PDB file of C-alpha atoms in Angstrom:
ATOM      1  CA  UNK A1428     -23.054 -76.819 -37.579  1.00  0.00           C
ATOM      2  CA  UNK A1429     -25.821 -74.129 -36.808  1.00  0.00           C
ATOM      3  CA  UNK A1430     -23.824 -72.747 -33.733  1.00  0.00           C
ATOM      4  CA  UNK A1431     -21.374 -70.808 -36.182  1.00  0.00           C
ATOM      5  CA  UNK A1432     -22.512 -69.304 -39.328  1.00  0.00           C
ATOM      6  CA  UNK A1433     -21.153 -67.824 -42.153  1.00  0.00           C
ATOM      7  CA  UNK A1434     -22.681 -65.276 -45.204  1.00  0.00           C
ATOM      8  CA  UNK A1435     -22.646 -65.472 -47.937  1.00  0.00           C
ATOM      9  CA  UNK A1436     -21.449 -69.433 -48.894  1.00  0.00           C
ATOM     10  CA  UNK A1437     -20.055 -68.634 -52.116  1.00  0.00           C
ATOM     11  CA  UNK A1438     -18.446 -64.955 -53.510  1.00  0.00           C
ATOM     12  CA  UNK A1439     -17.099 -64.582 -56.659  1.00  0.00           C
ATOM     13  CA  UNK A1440     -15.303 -60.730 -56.794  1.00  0.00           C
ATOM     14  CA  UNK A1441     -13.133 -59.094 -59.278  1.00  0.00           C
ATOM     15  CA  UNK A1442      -9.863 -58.217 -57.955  1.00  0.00           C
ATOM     16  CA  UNK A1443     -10.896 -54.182 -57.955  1.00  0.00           C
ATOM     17  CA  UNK A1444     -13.750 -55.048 -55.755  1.00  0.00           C
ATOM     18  CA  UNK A1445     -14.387 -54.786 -51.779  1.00  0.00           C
ATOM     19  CA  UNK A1446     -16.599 -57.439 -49.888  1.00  0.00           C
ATOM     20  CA  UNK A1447     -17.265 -58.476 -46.493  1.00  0.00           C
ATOM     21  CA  UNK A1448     -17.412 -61.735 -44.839  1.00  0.00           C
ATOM     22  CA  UNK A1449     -19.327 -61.923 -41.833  1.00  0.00           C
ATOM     23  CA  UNK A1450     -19.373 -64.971 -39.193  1.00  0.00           C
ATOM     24  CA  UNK A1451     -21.446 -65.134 -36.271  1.00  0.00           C
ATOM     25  CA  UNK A1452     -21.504 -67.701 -33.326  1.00  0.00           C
ATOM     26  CA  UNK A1453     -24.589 -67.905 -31.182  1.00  0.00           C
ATOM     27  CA  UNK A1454     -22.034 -70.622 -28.601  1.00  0.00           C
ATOM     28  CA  UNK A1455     -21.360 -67.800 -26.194  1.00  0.00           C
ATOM     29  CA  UNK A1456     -17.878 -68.290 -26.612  1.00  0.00           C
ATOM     30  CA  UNK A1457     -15.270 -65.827 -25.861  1.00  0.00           C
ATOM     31  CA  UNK A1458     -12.778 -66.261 -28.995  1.00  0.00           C
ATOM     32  CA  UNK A1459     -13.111 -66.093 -32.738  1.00  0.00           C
ATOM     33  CA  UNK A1460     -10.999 -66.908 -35.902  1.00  0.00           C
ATOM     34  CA  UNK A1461     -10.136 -67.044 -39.428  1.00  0.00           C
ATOM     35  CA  UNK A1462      -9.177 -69.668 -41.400  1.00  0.00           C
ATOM     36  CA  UNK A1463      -7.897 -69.945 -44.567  1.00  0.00           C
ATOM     37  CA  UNK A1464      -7.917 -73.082 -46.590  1.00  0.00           C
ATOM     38  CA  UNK A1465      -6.555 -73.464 -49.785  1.00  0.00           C
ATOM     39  CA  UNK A1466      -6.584 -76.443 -52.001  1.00  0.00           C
ATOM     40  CA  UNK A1467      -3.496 -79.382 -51.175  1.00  0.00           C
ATOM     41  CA  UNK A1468      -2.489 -77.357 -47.722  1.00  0.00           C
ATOM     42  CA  UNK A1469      -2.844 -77.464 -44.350  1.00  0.00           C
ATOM     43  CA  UNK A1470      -5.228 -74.722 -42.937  1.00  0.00           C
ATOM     44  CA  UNK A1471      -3.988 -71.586 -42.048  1.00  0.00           C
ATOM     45  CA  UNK A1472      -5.031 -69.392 -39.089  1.00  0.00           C
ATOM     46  CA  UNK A1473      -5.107 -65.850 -40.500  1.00  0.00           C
ATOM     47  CA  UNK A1474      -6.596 -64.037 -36.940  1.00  0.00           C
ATOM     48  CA  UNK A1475      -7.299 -64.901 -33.827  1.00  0.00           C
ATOM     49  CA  UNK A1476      -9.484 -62.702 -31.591  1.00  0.00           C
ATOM     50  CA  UNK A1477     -10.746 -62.793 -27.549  1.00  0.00           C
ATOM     51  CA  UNK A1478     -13.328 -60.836 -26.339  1.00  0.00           C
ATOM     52  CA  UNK A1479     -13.106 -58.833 -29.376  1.00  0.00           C
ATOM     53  CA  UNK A1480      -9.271 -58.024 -29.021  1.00  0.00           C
ATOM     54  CA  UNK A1481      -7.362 -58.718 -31.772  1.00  0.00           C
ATOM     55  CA  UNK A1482      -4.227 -61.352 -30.184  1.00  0.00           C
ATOM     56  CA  UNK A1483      -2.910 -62.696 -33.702  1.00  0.00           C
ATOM     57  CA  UNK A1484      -2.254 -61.489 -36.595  1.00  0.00           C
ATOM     58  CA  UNK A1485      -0.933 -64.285 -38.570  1.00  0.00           C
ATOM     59  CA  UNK A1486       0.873 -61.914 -41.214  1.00  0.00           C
ATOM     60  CA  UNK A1487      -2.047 -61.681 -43.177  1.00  0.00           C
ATOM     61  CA  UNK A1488      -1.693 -59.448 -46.439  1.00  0.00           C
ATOM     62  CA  UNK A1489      -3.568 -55.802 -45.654  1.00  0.00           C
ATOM     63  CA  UNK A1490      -5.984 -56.439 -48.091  1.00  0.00           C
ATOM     64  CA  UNK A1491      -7.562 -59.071 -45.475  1.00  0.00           C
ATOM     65  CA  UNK A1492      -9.006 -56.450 -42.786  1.00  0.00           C
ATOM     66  CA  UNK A1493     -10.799 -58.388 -40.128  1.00  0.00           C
ATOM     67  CA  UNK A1494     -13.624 -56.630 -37.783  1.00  0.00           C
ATOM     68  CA  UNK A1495     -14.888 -57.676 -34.238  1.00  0.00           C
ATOM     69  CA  UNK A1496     -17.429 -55.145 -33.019  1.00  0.00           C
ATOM     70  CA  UNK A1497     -18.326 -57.896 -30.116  1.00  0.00           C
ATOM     71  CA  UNK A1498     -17.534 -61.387 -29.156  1.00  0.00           C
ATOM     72  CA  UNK A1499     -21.010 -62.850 -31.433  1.00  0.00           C
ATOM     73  CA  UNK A1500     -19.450 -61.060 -34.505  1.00  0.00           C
ATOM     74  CA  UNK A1501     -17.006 -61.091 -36.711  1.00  0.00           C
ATOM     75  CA  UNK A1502     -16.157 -59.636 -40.265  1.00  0.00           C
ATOM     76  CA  UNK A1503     -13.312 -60.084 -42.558  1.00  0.00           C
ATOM     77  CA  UNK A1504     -13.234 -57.147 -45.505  1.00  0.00           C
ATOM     78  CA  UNK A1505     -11.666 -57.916 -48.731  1.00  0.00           C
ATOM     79  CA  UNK A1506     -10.028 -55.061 -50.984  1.00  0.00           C
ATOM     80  CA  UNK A1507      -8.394 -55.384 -53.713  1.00  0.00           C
ATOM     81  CA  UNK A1508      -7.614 -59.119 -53.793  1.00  0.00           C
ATOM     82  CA  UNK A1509      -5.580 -61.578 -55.833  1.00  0.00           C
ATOM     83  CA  UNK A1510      -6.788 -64.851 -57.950  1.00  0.00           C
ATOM     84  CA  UNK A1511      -4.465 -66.740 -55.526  1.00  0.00           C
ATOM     85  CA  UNK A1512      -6.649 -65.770 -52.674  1.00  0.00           C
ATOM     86  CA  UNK A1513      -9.368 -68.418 -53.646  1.00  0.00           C
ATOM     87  CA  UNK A1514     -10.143 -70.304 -50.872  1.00  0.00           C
ATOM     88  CA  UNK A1515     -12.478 -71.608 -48.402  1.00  0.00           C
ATOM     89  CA  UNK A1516     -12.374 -69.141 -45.906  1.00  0.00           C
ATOM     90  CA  UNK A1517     -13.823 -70.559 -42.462  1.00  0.00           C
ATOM     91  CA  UNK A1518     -14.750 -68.825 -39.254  1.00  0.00           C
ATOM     92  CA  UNK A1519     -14.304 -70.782 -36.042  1.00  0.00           C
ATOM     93  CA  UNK A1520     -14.968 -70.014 -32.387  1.00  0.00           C
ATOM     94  CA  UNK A1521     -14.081 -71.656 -29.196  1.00  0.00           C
ATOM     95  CA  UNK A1522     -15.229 -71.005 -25.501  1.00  0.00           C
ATOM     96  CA  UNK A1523     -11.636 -68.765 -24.854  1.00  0.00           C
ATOM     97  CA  UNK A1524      -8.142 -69.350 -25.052  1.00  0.00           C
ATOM     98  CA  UNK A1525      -5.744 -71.254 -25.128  1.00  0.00           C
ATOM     99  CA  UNK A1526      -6.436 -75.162 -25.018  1.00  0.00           C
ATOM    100  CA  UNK A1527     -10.144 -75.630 -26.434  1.00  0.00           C
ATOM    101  CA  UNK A1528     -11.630 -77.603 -29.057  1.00  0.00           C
ATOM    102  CA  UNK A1529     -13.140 -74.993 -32.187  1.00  0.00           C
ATOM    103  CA  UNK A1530     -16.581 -75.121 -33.547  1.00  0.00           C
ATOM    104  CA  UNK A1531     -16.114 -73.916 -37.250  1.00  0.00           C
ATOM    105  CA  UNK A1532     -18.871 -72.208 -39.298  1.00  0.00           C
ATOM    106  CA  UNK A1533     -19.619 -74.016 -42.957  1.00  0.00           C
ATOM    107  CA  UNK A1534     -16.969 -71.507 -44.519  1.00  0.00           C
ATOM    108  CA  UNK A1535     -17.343 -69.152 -47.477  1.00  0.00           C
ATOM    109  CA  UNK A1536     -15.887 -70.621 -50.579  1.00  0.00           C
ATOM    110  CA  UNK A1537     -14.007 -66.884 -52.069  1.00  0.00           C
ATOM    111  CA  UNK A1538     -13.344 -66.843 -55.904  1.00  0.00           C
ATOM    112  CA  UNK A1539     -11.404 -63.785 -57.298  1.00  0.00           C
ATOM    113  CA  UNK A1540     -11.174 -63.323 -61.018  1.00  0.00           C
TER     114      UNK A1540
ATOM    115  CA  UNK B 831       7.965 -80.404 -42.418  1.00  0.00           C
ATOM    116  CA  UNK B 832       4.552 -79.294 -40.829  1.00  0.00           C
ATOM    117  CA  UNK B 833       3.376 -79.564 -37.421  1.00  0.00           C
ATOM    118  CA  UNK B 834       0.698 -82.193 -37.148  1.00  0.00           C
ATOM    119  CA  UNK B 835       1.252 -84.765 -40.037  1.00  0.00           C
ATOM    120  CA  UNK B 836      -1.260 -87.356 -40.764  1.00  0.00           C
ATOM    121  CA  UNK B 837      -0.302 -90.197 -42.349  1.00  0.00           C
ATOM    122  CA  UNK B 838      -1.349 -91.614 -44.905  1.00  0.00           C
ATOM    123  CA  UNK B 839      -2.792 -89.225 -47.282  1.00  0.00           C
ATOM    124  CA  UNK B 840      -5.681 -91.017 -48.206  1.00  0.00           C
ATOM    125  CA  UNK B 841      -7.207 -94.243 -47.282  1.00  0.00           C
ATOM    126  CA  UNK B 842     -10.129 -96.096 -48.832  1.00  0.00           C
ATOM    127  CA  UNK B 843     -11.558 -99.244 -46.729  1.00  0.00           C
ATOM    128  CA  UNK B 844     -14.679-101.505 -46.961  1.00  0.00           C
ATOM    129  CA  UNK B 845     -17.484-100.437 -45.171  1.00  0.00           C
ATOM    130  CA  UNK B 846     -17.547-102.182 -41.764  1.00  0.00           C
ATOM    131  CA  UNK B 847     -13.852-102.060 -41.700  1.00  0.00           C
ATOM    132  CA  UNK B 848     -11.720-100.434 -39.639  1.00  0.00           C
ATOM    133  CA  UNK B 849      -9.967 -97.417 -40.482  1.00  0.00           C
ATOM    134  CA  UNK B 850      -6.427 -95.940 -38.561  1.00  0.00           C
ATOM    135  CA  UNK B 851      -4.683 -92.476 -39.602  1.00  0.00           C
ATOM    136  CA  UNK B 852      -1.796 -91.348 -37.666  1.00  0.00           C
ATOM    137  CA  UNK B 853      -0.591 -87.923 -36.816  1.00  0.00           C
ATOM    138  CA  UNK B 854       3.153 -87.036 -36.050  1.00  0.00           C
ATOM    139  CA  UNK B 855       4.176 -83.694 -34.693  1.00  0.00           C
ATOM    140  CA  UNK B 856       7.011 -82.018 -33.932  1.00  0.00           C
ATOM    141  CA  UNK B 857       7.351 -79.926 -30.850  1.00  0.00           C
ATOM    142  CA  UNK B 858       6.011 -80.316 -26.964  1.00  0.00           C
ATOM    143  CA  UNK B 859       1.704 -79.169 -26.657  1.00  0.00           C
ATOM    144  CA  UNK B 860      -0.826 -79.167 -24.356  1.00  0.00           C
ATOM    145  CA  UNK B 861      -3.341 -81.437 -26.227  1.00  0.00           C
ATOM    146  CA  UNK B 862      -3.893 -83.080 -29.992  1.00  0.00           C
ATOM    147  CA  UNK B 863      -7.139 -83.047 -31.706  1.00  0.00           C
ATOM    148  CA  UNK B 864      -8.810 -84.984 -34.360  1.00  0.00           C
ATOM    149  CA  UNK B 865     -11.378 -83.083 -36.773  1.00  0.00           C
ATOM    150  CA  UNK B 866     -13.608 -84.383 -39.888  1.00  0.00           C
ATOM    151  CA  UNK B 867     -14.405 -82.204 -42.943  1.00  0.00           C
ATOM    152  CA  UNK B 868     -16.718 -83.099 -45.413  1.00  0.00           C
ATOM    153  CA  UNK B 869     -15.823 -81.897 -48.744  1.00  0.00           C
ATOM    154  CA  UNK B 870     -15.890 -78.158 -49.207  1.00  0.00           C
ATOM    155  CA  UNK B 871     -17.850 -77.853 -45.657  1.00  0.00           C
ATOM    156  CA  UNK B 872     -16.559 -76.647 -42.320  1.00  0.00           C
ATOM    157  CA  UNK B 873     -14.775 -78.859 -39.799  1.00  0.00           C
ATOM    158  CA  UNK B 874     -16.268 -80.785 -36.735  1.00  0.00           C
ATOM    159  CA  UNK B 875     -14.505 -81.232 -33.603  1.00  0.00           C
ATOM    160  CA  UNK B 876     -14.102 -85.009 -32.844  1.00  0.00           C
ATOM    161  CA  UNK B 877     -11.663 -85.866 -30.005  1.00  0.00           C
ATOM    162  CA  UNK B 878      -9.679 -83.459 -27.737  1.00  0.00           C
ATOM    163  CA  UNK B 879      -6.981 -85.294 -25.901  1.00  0.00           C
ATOM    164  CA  UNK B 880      -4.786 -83.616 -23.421  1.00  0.00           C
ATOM    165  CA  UNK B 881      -0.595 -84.221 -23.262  1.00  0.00           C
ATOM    166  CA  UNK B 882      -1.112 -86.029 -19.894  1.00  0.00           C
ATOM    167  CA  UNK B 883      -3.607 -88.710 -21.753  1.00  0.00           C
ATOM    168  CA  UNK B 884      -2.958 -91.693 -23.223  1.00  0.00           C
ATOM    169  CA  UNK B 885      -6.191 -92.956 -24.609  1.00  0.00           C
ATOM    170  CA  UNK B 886      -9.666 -91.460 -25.284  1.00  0.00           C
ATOM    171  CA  UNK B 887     -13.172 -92.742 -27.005  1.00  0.00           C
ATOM    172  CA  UNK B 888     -16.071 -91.294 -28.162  1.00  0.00           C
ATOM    173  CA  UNK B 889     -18.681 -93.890 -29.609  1.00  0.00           C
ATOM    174  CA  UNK B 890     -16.768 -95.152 -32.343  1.00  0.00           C
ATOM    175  CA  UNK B 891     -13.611 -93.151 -32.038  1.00  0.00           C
ATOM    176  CA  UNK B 892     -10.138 -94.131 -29.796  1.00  0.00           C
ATOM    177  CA  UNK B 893      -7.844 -91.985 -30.151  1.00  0.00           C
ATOM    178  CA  UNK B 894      -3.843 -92.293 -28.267  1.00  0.00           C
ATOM    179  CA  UNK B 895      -1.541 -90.372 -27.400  1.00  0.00           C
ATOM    180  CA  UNK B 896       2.203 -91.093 -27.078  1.00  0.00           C
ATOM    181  CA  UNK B 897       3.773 -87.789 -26.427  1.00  0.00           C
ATOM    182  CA  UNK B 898       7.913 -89.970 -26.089  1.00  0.00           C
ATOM    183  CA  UNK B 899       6.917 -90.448 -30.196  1.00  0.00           C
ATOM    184  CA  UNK B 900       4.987 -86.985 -30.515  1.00  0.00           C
ATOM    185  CA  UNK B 901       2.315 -89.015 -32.350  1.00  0.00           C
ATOM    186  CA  UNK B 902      -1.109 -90.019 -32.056  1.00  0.00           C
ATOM    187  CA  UNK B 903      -3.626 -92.512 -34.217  1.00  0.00           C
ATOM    188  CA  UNK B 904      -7.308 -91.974 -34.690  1.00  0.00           C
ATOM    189  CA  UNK B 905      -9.444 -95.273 -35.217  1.00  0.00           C
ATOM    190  CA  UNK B 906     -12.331 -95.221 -36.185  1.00  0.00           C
ATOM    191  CA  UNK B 907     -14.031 -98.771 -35.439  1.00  0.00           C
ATOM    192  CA  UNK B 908     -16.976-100.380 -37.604  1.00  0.00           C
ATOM    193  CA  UNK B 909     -16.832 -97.449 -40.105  1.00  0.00           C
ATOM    194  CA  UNK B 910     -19.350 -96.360 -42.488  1.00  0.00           C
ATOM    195  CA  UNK B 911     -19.940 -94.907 -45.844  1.00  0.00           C
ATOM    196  CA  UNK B 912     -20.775 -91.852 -43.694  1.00  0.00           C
ATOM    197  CA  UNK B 913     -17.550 -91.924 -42.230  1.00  0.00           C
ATOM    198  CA  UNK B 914     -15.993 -90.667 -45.596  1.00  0.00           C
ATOM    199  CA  UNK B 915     -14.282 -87.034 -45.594  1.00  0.00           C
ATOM    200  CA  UNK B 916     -10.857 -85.684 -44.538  1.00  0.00           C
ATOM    201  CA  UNK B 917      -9.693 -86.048 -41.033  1.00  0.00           C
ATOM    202  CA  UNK B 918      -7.104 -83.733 -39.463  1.00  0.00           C
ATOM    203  CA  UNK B 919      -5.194 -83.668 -36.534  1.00  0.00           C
ATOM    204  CA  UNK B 920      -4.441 -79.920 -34.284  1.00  0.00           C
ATOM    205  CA  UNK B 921      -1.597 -79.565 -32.291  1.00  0.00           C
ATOM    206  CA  UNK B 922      -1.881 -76.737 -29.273  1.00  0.00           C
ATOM    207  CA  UNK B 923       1.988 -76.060 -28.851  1.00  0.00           C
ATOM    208  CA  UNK B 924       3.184 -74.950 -25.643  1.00  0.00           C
ATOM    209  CA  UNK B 925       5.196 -71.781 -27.409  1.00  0.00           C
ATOM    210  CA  UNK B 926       1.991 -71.673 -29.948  1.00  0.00           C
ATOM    211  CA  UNK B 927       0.062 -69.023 -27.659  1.00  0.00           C
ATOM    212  CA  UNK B 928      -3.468 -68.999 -28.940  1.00  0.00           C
ATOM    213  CA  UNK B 929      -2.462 -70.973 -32.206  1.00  0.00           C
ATOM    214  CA  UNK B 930      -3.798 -74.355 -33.320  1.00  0.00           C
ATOM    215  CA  UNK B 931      -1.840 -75.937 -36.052  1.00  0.00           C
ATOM    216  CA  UNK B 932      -3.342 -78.153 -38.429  1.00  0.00           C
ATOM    217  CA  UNK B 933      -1.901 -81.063 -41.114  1.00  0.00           C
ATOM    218  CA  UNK B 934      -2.376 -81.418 -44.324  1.00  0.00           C
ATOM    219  CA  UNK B 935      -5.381 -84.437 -43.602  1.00  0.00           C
ATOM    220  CA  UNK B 936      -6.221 -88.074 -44.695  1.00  0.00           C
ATOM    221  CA  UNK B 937      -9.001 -87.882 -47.392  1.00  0.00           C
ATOM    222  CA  UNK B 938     -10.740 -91.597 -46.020  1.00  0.00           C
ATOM    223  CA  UNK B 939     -13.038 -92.792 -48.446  1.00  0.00           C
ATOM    224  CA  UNK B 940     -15.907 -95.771 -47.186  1.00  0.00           C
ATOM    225  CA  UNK B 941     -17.008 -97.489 -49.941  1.00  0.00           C
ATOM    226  CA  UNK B 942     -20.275 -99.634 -49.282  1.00  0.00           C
TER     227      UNK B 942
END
């Protein structure tokens, strides 16, 4: 679980706010994403980056602004987000794409009031 | 319905016994894989198995692969209280590009 972490573990925001969530993977692998898990479905890729190039953008809302400034780092910024965007929002990496297994980070559980 | 279906939704065994979940998909990939999450934590990779596999183990795990049914099963042999959380199954589609898709899980509960 060390290989990929994530800050903070818990955020609680009001919906006027703006946060950051930052993941970093000390694997040395080549591609990052976010997930988004909400409670009774399936997990739901939100971005996919490799070698810091965004290649998917899983038409995620604009108020989800994600951030690679190199292939150990990446950032999702929040603005102005809705209660129904509670969720456990976990970071994976994987050594590139396509066809590789994903080491996820422990996730950040988001609460918006 | 969703690619990568497990089935069943939840499943609670004796310790020592052991436990199957089954995952159904719907279109042609390049490999399945099983994951564990324990509640409210991240997931861990279990079992990658590739579209030209049939069978694969990993200490405890076997894991098949019959890609005429677009299914697979996960067993999990001897299992422990340990062994309790939700297990999913990934599909890689061949049209998916960089996408994994996941199921909704079996929540598999040990009880000692």
């Amino acid at each position: 679980e060390t290989g990929v972490t994530q800050t903070p573990r818990h955020l609680v925001m009001g919906m006027t706010n703006k946060k950051s969530l930052k993941c970093e993977q000390h694997l040395g692998h080549n591609a990052m994403y976010w997930y988004k898990q909400s409670a009774k479905k399936p997990l739901e890729l939100m971005f996919v980056y490799s070698l810091e190039e965004r290649v998917e953008n899983n038409s995620v809302p604009s108020r989800f602004s994600p951030e690679c400034p190199n292939s150990s780092h990446l950032f999702l910024h929040l603005h102005t987000l809705q209660p129904e965007d509670s969720a456990l929002y976990l970071c994976a990496s994987s050594p590139g794409l396509p066809n590789y297994e994903q080491y996820f980070g422990p996730g950040t559980r988001l609460t918006v009031t | 319905s969703q690619q990568g279906e497990e089935d069943p939704q939840a499943l609670s065994i004796q310790e020592g016994e052991n436990a199957t979940m089954n995952c159904s998909y719907k279109t042609s990939i390049n490999n399945l894989q099983w994951y564990r999450q324990n509640s409210g934590r991240g997931l861990v990779h279990l079992i990658l198995i590739r579209s030209n596999e049939r069978e694969k183990h990993s200490g405890r795990l076997r894991v098949t692969l019959d890609t005429s049914k677009k299914s697979s099963s996960l067993l999990i042999t001897a299992s422990r209280a340990a062994d309790t959380a939700s297990y999913f199954c990934a599909t890689d589609g061949r049209t998916s590009g960089s996408r994994l898709t996941f199921g909704e899980g079996t929540q598999l509960t040990v009880n000692p």
